[in-house]
């Protein structure tokens, strides 16, 4: 979505002309959940002068009760009017950064933290870090009470179309809504698994791309419900079929253009690209906790379902963690294939950018590309090629994160401590839960 250079006066004019009645102030918590503070349009002046407060103690991982007052600073370039009508009038949206009462950015705000890492990037002479995301989701039918069922909306497969793909009308409506909001949708298709869909939109700079992901999730869920469907970004909702990923295509730019491209370099990649790649590989086990942040994420990261499980890279092979797509020139990019759509995009981009910058800072060299199918290699062959496994559980991923100071610094101590604590609690609850699988396996046998 192109950034809009809007002033306070512009927004006031639009609000009046469009008869906007409510303002939805959006931000994202540490767990990646979109939060809203909705206020009537009578509060517009207060909102636009950064005077709107909310209770931060009610938000996961923000602050304690005794320091709860937080301020919402709207980013005027994120102004949009939601296309679906409310019975009480139109709703305008602004994405906000979170500030402390003393006017300093709040360290627990994932969007503000990403801005901090982007400022650090500029010290290297880079002007922008671009992200092209490929989010996947499943569509399940709703029951007569409007609750999600486990019934998929179709039996379609990769790139199938009607009559097999019953989600096509829903997906088409989602694309139309997104385009109406200014998204440049590049592709929309049925994915490998039944009921699974992917919509790719044009790359943008990191903050805007993360804003787009959060807006995208809201639009997908809203339009799906209108079709009697529930859209979920849960990484692996069903056993035995592919899970949902959110491949991240990343590129770095400076005043001269894409710094990953070098016409004369090996594979037409620059030395900077190889250093960035080396940093991504070095810190991969640690940032997995952020890119794959829930217990369920690790049901997707298993061999046999196209999701990567090994730390390696390749130009053409699709089994490694990082792939270098064929396009060159302005489109030269690195594609990280492990990320899933449960990830907080702002935190994900912060750790990935910092991992890459660490590679550049320390002039790292990546290991050789792995151009054969890693899934058919033996453990000895993988060891010889220095191919590590990704963590197999959120518990192991958090342990790896705890040992990586660069990744902890990328999150900042506030976000890291609260995130790690929340995941510890999540893992403990999961570990203590007795599953249906266990009852089926053991109840009669023992």
Coordinates of N, CA and C in Angstrom, one line a residue, residues 81-184:
X81 N -10.3 4.1 5.9 CA -11.7 3.9 6.3 C -12.1 2.5 5.9
X82 N -12.5 1.7 6.9 CA -12.9 0.3 6.6 C -14.0 0.3 5.6
X83 N -13.9 -0.6 4.6 CA -15.0 -0.6 3.6 C -16.3 -1.2 4.0
X84 N -16.3 -2.1 5.1 CA -17.5 -2.6 5.5 C -18.3 -1.6 6.4
X85 N -19.5 -1.5 6.1 CA -20.4 -0.5 6.8 C -20.7 -0.9 8.2
X86 N -20.6 0.0 9.1 CA -21.1 -0.3 10.5 C -22.5 0.3 10.5
X87 N -23.4 -0.4 11.4 CA -24.7 0.2 11.5 C -24.8 1.5 12.1
X88 N -23.7 1.9 12.8 CA -23.6 3.2 13.4 C -22.8 4.3 12.6
X89 N -22.4 3.9 11.4 CA -21.6 4.9 10.6 C -20.3 4.3 10.3
X90 N -19.5 5.1 9.5 CA -18.2 4.6 9.0 C -17.2 4.6 10.1
X91 N -16.2 3.7 10.0 CA -15.1 3.6 11.0 C -13.8 3.9 10.3
X92 N -13.1 4.8 10.8 CA -11.7 5.1 10.4 C -10.7 4.4 11.2
X93 N -9.5 4.1 10.6 CA -8.5 3.4 11.3 C -7.2 4.1 11.3
X94 N -6.5 4.1 12.4 CA -5.1 4.6 12.5 C -4.3 3.6 13.3
X95 N -3.1 3.2 12.8 CA -2.2 2.4 13.6 C -1.3 3.3 14.4
X96 N -1.1 2.9 15.7 CA -0.5 3.7 16.7 C 0.8 3.1 17.2
X97 N 1.8 4.0 17.6 CA 2.9 3.6 18.4 C 2.5 3.9 19.9
X98 N 3.2 3.2 20.8 CA 2.8 3.4 22.2 C 3.9 4.2 22.9
X99 N 3.5 5.2 23.6 CA 4.5 6.1 24.3 C 4.2 6.1 25.8
X100 N 5.3 6.3 26.6 CA 5.2 6.5 28.0 C 4.6 7.9 28.3
X101 N 4.1 8.1 29.5 CA 3.6 9.5 29.9 C 4.6 10.6 29.7
X102 N 5.9 10.2 29.9 CA 7.0 11.3 29.7 C 7.3 11.6 28.3
X103 N 6.6 11.0 27.3 CA 6.9 11.3 25.9 C 7.9 10.5 25.3
X104 N 8.4 9.4 26.0 CA 9.5 8.6 25.4 C 8.8 7.3 24.8
X105 N 9.3 6.7 23.7 CA 8.7 5.5 23.2 C 8.7 4.4 24.2
X106 N 7.6 3.6 24.3 CA 7.5 2.5 25.2 C 8.3 1.3 24.7
X107 N 9.2 0.8 25.5 CA 10.1 -0.3 25.1 C 9.4 -1.6 24.8
X108 N 8.2 -1.7 25.3 CA 7.4 -3.0 25.1 C 6.5 -2.9 23.8
X109 N 6.6 -1.9 23.0 CA 5.8 -1.7 21.8 C 6.6 -2.4 20.7
X110 N 6.1 -3.5 20.1 CA 6.9 -4.2 19.0 C 7.1 -3.3 17.8
X111 N 6.1 -2.4 17.5 CA 6.3 -1.6 16.3 C 7.4 -0.5 16.6
X112 N 7.3 0.1 17.8 CA 8.4 1.0 18.1 C 9.7 0.4 18.2
X113 N 9.8 -0.8 18.7 CA 11.1 -1.5 18.8 C 11.7 -1.8 17.4
X114 N 10.8 -2.1 16.4 CA 11.3 -2.3 15.0 C 11.9 -1.0 14.5
X115 N 11.2 0.1 14.8 CA 11.8 1.4 14.4 C 13.2 1.6 14.9
X116 N 13.4 1.2 16.2 CA 14.7 1.3 16.8 C 15.8 0.5 16.0
X117 N 15.4 -0.7 15.6 CA 16.4 -1.5 14.8 C 16.6 -0.9 13.4
X118 N 15.6 -0.4 12.8 CA 15.7 0.3 11.5 C 16.6 1.5 11.6
X119 N 16.5 2.2 12.7 CA 17.4 3.4 12.9 C 18.9 2.9 12.9
X120 N 19.1 1.7 13.6 CA 20.4 1.2 13.6 C 20.9 0.8 12.2
X121 N 20.0 0.3 11.4 CA 20.3 -0.1 10.0 C 20.9 1.1 9.2
X122 N 20.3 2.3 9.5 CA 20.7 3.5 8.7 C 22.2 3.8 9.0
X123 N 22.7 3.4 10.1 CA 24.1 3.7 10.4 C 25.1 2.9 9.5
X124 N 24.5 1.9 8.9 CA 25.3 1.1 7.9 C 25.2 1.8 6.5
X125 N 24.4 2.8 6.4 CA 24.2 3.5 5.0 C 23.1 2.9 4.2
X126 N 22.3 2.0 4.9 CA 21.1 1.4 4.2 C 19.9 2.4 4.4
X127 N 19.0 2.5 3.4 CA 17.9 3.4 3.5 C 16.6 2.6 3.8
X128 N 16.5 1.4 3.4 CA 15.2 0.7 3.7 C 15.4 -0.9 3.7
X129 N 14.6 -1.5 4.5 CA 14.6 -3.0 4.6 C 13.2 -3.4 4.1
X130 N 13.2 -4.1 3.0 CA 11.9 -4.4 2.4 C 11.4 -5.8 2.7
X131 N 10.1 -6.0 2.8 CA 9.6 -7.3 3.1 C 8.4 -7.6 2.1
X132 N 8.5 -8.7 1.5 CA 7.3 -9.2 0.7 C 6.8 -10.5 1.4
X133 N 5.7 -10.4 2.1 CA 5.2 -11.6 2.8 C 4.3 -12.5 2.0
X134 N 4.3 -13.8 2.3 CA 3.4 -14.7 1.6 C 2.5 -15.5 2.7
X135 N 1.5 -14.8 3.3 CA 0.8 -15.5 4.3 C -0.3 -16.5 3.8
X136 N -0.3 -17.6 4.5 CA -1.3 -18.7 4.2 C -2.3 -18.8 5.3
X137 N -3.5 -19.3 5.0 CA -4.5 -19.4 6.0 C -5.5 -20.5 5.6
X138 N -6.2 -21.1 6.5 CA -7.3 -22.1 6.3 C -8.6 -21.5 6.4
X139 N -9.6 -22.0 5.7 CA -11.0 -21.6 5.8 C -11.8 -22.8 6.3
X140 N -12.4 -22.7 7.5 CA -13.3 -23.7 8.0 C -14.7 -23.2 8.0
X141 N -15.7 -24.1 8.0 CA -17.1 -23.7 8.0 C -17.5 -23.3 9.4
X142 N -18.4 -22.4 9.5 CA -19.0 -22.1 10.8 C -20.2 -22.9 11.1
X143 N -20.5 -23.2 12.3 CA -21.8 -23.9 12.6 C -22.9 -22.9 12.7
X144 N -24.1 -23.5 13.1 CA -25.3 -22.6 13.1 C -25.2 -21.5 14.2
X145 N -24.3 -21.7 15.2 CA -24.2 -20.7 16.2 C -23.0 -19.7 15.9
X146 N -22.4 -19.9 14.7 CA -21.4 -19.0 14.3 C -20.0 -19.4 14.9
X147 N -19.9 -20.6 15.5 CA -18.6 -21.1 16.0 C -17.9 -21.9 14.9
X148 N -16.5 -21.8 14.9 CA -15.8 -22.6 13.9 C -15.9 -24.1 14.1
X149 N -16.1 -24.8 13.0 CA -16.1 -26.3 13.0 C -14.7 -26.7 12.5
X150 N -14.5 -28.0 12.4 CA -13.3 -28.6 11.8 C -13.6 -29.0 10.4
X151 N -14.7 -28.6 9.8 CA -15.1 -28.9 8.5 C -14.4 -27.9 7.5
X152 N -13.6 -28.4 6.6 CA -13.0 -27.5 5.6 C -14.0 -27.0 4.6
X153 N -13.7 -25.9 4.0 CA -14.7 -25.3 3.0 C -14.6 -26.0 1.7
X154 N -13.5 -26.8 1.4 CA -13.4 -27.4 0.1 C -12.5 -28.6 0.2
X155 N -12.3 -29.3 -1.0 CA -11.4 -30.4 -1.0 C -10.3 -30.1 -2.1
X156 N -10.1 -28.8 -2.3 CA -9.2 -28.4 -3.4 C -7.7 -28.7 -3.1
X157 N -6.9 -28.5 -4.1 CA -5.4 -28.6 -4.0 C -4.7 -27.5 -4.6
X158 N -3.4 -27.6 -4.7 CA -2.6 -26.4 -5.2 C -3.0 -25.9 -6.5
X159 N -3.3 -24.6 -6.5 CA -3.8 -23.9 -7.7 C -5.1 -24.4 -8.3
X160 N -5.8 -25.2 -7.6 CA -7.1 -25.6 -8.1 C -8.1 -24.4 -8.2
X161 N -9.1 -24.6 -9.0 CA -10.1 -23.6 -9.1 C -11.5 -24.2 -9.1
X162 N -12.6 -23.4 -9.1 CA -14.0 -23.9 -9.0 C -14.2 -25.0 -10.1
X163 N -15.0 -26.0 -9.8 CA -15.9 -26.1 -8.7 C -15.3 -26.7 -7.4
X164 N -14.0 -27.2 -7.5 CA -13.4 -27.8 -6.4 C -13.2 -26.8 -5.3
X165 N -12.7 -25.6 -5.6 CA -12.3 -24.6 -4.7 C -13.5 -23.7 -4.3
X166 N -14.3 -24.2 -3.3 CA -15.5 -23.4 -2.9 C -15.1 -22.1 -2.2
X167 N -13.8 -22.0 -1.8 CA -13.4 -20.8 -1.1 C -13.0 -19.7 -2.1
X168 N -13.2 -20.0 -3.4 CA -12.7 -19.0 -4.4 C -13.5 -17.7 -4.3
X169 N -14.8 -17.8 -4.2 CA -15.6 -16.5 -4.1 C -15.2 -15.7 -2.8
X170 N -15.0 -16.4 -1.7 CA -14.5 -15.7 -0.5 C -13.1 -15.1 -0.8
X171 N -12.2 -15.9 -1.4 CA -10.9 -15.3 -1.6 C -10.9 -14.1 -2.6
X172 N -11.8 -14.2 -3.6 CA -12.0 -13.1 -4.5 C -12.5 -11.9 -3.8
X173 N -13.4 -12.0 -2.9 CA -13.9 -10.9 -2.1 C -12.9 -10.3 -1.3
X174 N -12.0 -11.2 -0.7 CA -10.9 -10.7 0.2 C -10.0 -9.8 -0.7
X175 N -9.6 -10.3 -1.9 CA -8.7 -9.6 -2.8 C -9.3 -8.2 -3.2
X176 N -10.6 -8.2 -3.5 CA -11.3 -7.0 -3.9 C -11.3 -6.0 -2.7
X177 N -11.5 -6.4 -1.5 CA -11.5 -5.6 -0.3 C -10.1 -5.0 -0.1
X178 N -9.1 -5.9 -0.2 CA -7.7 -5.5 -0.1 C -7.3 -4.4 -1.1
X179 N -7.7 -4.7 -2.4 CA -7.4 -3.7 -3.4 C -8.1 -2.4 -3.2
X180 N -9.3 -2.4 -2.6 CA -10.0 -1.2 -2.3 C -9.4 -0.4 -1.2
X181 N -8.6 -1.1 -0.4 CA -7.8 -0.5 0.7 C -6.5 0.0 0.3
X182 N -6.1 -0.3 -1.0 CA -4.8 0.2 -1.5 C -3.8 -0.9 -1.6
X183 N -4.1 -2.2 -1.2 CA -3.1 -3.2 -1.4 C -2.8 -3.5 -2.8
X184 N -1.6 -3.8 -3.2 CA -1.3 -4.3 -4.5 C -1.1 -5.8 -4.4

